[in-house]
Short mmCIF file of C-alpha atoms in Angstrom, two decimals:
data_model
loop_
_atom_site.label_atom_id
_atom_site.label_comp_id
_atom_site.label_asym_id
_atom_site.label_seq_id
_atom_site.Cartn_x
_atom_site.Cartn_y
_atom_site.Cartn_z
CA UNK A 103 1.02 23.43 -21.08
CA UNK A 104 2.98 25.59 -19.05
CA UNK A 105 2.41 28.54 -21.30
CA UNK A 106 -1.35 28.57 -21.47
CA UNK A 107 -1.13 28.28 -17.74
CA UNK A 108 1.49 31.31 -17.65
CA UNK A 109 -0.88 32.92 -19.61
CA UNK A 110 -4.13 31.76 -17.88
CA UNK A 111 -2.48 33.17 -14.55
CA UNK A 112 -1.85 36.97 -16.56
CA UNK A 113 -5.30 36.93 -17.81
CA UNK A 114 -7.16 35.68 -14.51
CA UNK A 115 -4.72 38.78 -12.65
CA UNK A 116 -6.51 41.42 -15.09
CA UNK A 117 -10.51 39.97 -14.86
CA UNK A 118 -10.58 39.10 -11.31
CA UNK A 119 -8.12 42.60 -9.53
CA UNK A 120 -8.83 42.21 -6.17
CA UNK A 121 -10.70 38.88 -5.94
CA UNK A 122 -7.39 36.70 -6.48
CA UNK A 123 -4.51 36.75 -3.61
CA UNK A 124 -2.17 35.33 -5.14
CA UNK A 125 -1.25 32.83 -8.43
CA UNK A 126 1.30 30.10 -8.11
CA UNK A 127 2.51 28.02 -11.27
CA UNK A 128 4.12 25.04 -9.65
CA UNK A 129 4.31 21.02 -11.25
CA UNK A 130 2.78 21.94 -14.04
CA UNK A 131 -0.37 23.39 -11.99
CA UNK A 132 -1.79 26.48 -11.63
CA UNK A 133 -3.05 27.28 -7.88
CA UNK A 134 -5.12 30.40 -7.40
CA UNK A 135 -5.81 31.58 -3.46
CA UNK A 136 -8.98 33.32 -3.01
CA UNK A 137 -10.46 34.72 0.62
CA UNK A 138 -14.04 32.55 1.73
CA UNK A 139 -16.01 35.74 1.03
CA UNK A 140 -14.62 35.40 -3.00
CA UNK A 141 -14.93 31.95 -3.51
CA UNK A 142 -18.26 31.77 -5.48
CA UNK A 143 -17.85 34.82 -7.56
CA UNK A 144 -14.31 32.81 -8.77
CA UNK A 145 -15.78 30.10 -9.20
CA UNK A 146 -18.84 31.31 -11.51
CA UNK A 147 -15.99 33.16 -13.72
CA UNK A 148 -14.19 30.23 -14.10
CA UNK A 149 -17.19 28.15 -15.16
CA UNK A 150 -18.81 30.64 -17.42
CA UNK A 151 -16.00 33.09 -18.98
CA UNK A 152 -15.39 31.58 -22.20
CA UNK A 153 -11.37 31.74 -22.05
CA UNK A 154 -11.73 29.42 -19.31
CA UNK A 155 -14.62 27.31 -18.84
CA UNK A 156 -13.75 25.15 -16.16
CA UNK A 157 -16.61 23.76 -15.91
CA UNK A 158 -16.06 20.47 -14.58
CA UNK A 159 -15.06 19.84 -10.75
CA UNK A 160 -12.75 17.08 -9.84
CA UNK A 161 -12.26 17.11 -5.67
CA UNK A 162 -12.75 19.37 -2.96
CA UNK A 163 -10.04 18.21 -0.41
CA UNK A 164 -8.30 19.57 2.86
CA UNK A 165 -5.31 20.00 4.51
CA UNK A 166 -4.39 21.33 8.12
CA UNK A 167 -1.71 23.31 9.67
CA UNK A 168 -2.35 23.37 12.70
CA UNK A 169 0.78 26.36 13.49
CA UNK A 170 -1.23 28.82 11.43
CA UNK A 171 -4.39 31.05 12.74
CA UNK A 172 -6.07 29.87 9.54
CA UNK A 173 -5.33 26.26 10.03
CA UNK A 174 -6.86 25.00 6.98
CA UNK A 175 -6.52 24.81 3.42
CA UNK A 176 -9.88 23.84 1.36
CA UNK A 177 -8.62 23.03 -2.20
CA UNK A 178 -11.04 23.24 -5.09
CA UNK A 179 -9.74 21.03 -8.50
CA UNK A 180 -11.37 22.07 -11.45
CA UNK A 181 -11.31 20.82 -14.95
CA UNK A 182 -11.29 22.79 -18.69
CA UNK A 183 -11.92 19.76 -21.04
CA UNK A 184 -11.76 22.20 -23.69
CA UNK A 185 -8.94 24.20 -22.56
CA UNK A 186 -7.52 20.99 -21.38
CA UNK A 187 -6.06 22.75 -18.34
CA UNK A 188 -6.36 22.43 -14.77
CA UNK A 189 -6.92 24.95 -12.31
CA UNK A 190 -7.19 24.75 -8.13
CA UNK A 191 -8.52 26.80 -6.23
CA UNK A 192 -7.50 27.65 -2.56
CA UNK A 193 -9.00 29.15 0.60
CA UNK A 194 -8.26 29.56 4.03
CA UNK A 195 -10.30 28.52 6.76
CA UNK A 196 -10.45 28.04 10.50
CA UNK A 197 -12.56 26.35 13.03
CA UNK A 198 -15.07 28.76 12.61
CA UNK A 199 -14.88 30.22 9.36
CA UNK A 200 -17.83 29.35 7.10
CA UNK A 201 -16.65 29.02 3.98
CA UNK A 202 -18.98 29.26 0.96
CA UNK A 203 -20.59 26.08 -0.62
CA UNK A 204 -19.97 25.98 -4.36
CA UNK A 205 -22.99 23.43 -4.79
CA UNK A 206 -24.68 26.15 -6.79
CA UNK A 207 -21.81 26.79 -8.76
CA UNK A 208 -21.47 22.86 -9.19
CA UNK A 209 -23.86 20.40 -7.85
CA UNK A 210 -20.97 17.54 -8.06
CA UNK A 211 -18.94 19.49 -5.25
CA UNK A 212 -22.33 18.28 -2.45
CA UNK A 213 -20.27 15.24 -1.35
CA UNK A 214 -16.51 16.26 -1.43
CA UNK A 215 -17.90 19.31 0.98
CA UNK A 216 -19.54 17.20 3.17
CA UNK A 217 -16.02 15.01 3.15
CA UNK A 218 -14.01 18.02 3.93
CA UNK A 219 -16.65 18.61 6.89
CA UNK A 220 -16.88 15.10 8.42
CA UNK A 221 -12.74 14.46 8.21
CA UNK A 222 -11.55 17.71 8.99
CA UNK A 223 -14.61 19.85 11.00
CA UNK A 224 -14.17 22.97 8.12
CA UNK A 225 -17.56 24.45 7.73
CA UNK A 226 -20.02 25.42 5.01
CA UNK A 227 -22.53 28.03 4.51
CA UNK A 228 -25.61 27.40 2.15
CA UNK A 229 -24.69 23.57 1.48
CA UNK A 230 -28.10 21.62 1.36
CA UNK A 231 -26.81 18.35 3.82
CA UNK A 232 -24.10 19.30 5.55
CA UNK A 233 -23.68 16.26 7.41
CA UNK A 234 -20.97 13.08 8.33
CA UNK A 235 -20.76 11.07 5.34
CA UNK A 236 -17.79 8.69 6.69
CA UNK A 237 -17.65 8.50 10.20
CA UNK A 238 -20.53 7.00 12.24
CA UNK A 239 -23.37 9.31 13.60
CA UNK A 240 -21.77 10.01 17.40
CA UNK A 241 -18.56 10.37 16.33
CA UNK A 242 -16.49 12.82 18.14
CA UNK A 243 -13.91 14.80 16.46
CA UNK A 244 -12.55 14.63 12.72
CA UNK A 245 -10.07 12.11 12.02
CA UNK A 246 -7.72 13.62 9.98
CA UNK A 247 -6.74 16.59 11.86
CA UNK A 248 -3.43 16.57 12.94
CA UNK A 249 -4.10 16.94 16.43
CA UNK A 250 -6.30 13.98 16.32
CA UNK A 251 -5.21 10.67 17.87
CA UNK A 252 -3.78 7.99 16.11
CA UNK A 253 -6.28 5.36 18.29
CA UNK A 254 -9.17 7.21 17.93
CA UNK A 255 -10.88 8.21 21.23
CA UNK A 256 -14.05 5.31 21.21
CA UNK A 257 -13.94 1.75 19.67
CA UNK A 258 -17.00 -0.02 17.79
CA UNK A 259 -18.01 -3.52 18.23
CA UNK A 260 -21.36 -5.28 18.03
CA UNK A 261 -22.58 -6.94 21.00
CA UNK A 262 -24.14 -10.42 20.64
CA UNK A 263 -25.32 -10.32 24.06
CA UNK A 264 -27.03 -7.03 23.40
CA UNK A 265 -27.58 -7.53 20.12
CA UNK A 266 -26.83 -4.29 19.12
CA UNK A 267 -23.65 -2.16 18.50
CA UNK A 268 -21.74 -0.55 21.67
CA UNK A 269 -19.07 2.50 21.83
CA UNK A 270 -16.85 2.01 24.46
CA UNK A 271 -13.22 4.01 25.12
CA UNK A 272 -9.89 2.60 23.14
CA UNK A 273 -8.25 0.65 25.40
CA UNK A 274 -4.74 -0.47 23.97
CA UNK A 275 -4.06 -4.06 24.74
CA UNK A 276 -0.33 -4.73 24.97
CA UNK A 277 2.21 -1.52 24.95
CA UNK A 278 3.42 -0.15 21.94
CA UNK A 279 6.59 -1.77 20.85
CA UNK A 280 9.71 -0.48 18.90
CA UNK A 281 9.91 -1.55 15.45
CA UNK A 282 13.24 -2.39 13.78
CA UNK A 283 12.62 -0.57 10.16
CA UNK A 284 15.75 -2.31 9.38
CA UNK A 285 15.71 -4.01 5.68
CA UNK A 286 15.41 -7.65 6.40
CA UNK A 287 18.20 -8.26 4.25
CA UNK A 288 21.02 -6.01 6.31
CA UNK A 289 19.77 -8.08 9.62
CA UNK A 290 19.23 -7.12 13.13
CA UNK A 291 21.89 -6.44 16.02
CA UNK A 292 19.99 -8.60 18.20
CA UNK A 293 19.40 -12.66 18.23
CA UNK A 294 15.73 -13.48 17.10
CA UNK A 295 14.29 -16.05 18.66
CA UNK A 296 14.97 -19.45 16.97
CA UNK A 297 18.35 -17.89 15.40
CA UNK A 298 20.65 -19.27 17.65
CA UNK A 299 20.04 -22.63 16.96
CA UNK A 300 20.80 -21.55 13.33
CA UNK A 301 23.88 -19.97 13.71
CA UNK A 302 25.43 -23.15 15.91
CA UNK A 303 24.91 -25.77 13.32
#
């Protein structure tokens, strides 16, 4: 496996000079890194050149950074049933970098974009819905940025009163308390409550 990917990686280098930043060969994967403005012309190679033919898509996910300028990755996974390879591809983006919809290159990747958007805010250009798919319609913010609050910044409930639903600001009800993440087994340094009756008969 590792060869054809070794080899996958040399031949990708000569067909796409210029196109591909870099190739990494890591787990058993193979992870190209393109720039936004190369994305489709990638991708169509991959589908249609007949050493590869990856021309089934598996996810399009995200992941943040939020140290870097170009806080987020937008990972493409793409399939070769008859290669029987795998190949991701990888692309930079900020808050306001438009990255390139591949829903012409594949139709199946319509949905996983629109994920990416809704859960992490990255943009498309040239999808045909980009909309939330997840969160409700007046959400605020994207939930799985990592600068994005564990509570959430409104609360849902439905009103029986009003009979309808109503968004209203978290509001935490007791304080957070300190855990012990102690295995049950080693015990505590402190008396539970109820223990000391244990321990005296």
């Amino acid at each position: 496996m590792s060869q054809s990917l070794n080899e996958l990686s040399t031949y990708l280098g000569e067909k796409l000079i210029g196109r591909v930043n870099n190739a990494v060969l890591a787990y058993g994967e193979l992870t190209v890194s393109v720039e936004a403005g190369d994305l489709i012309e990638v991708a169509t190679f991959l589908r249609d050149d007949q050493r590869c033919q990856f021309i089934s898509i598996i996810d399009v996910c995200g992941a943040d950074y939020p140290s870097r300028a170009r806080r987020f990755d937008v990972v493409y996974h793409l399939l070769s049933p008859k290669q029987n390879l795998r190949i991701r591809i990888k692309v930079q983006a900020d808050e306001e970098t438009m990255v390139p919809s591949l829903t012409a290159v594949y139709p199946g990747a319509d949905w996983f974009e629109r994920e990416t958007y809704d859960l992490y805010g990255v943009l498309f250009s040239g999808h045909p819905d980009l909309r939330r798919i997840l969160t409700d319609y007046g959400f605020e913010g994207h939930p799985l940025r990592k600068d994005f609050p564990l509570t959430g910044f409104v609360e849902v409930r439905y009103d029986d009163e009003a009979k309808r639903v109503i968004y209203e600001p978290v509001e935490l009800k007791q304080e957070f308390r300190n855990f012990d993440f102690l295995s049950p087994w080693e015990g505590t340094d402190y008396v539970l409550p109820g223990d000391e009756k244990a321990k005296t008969n």
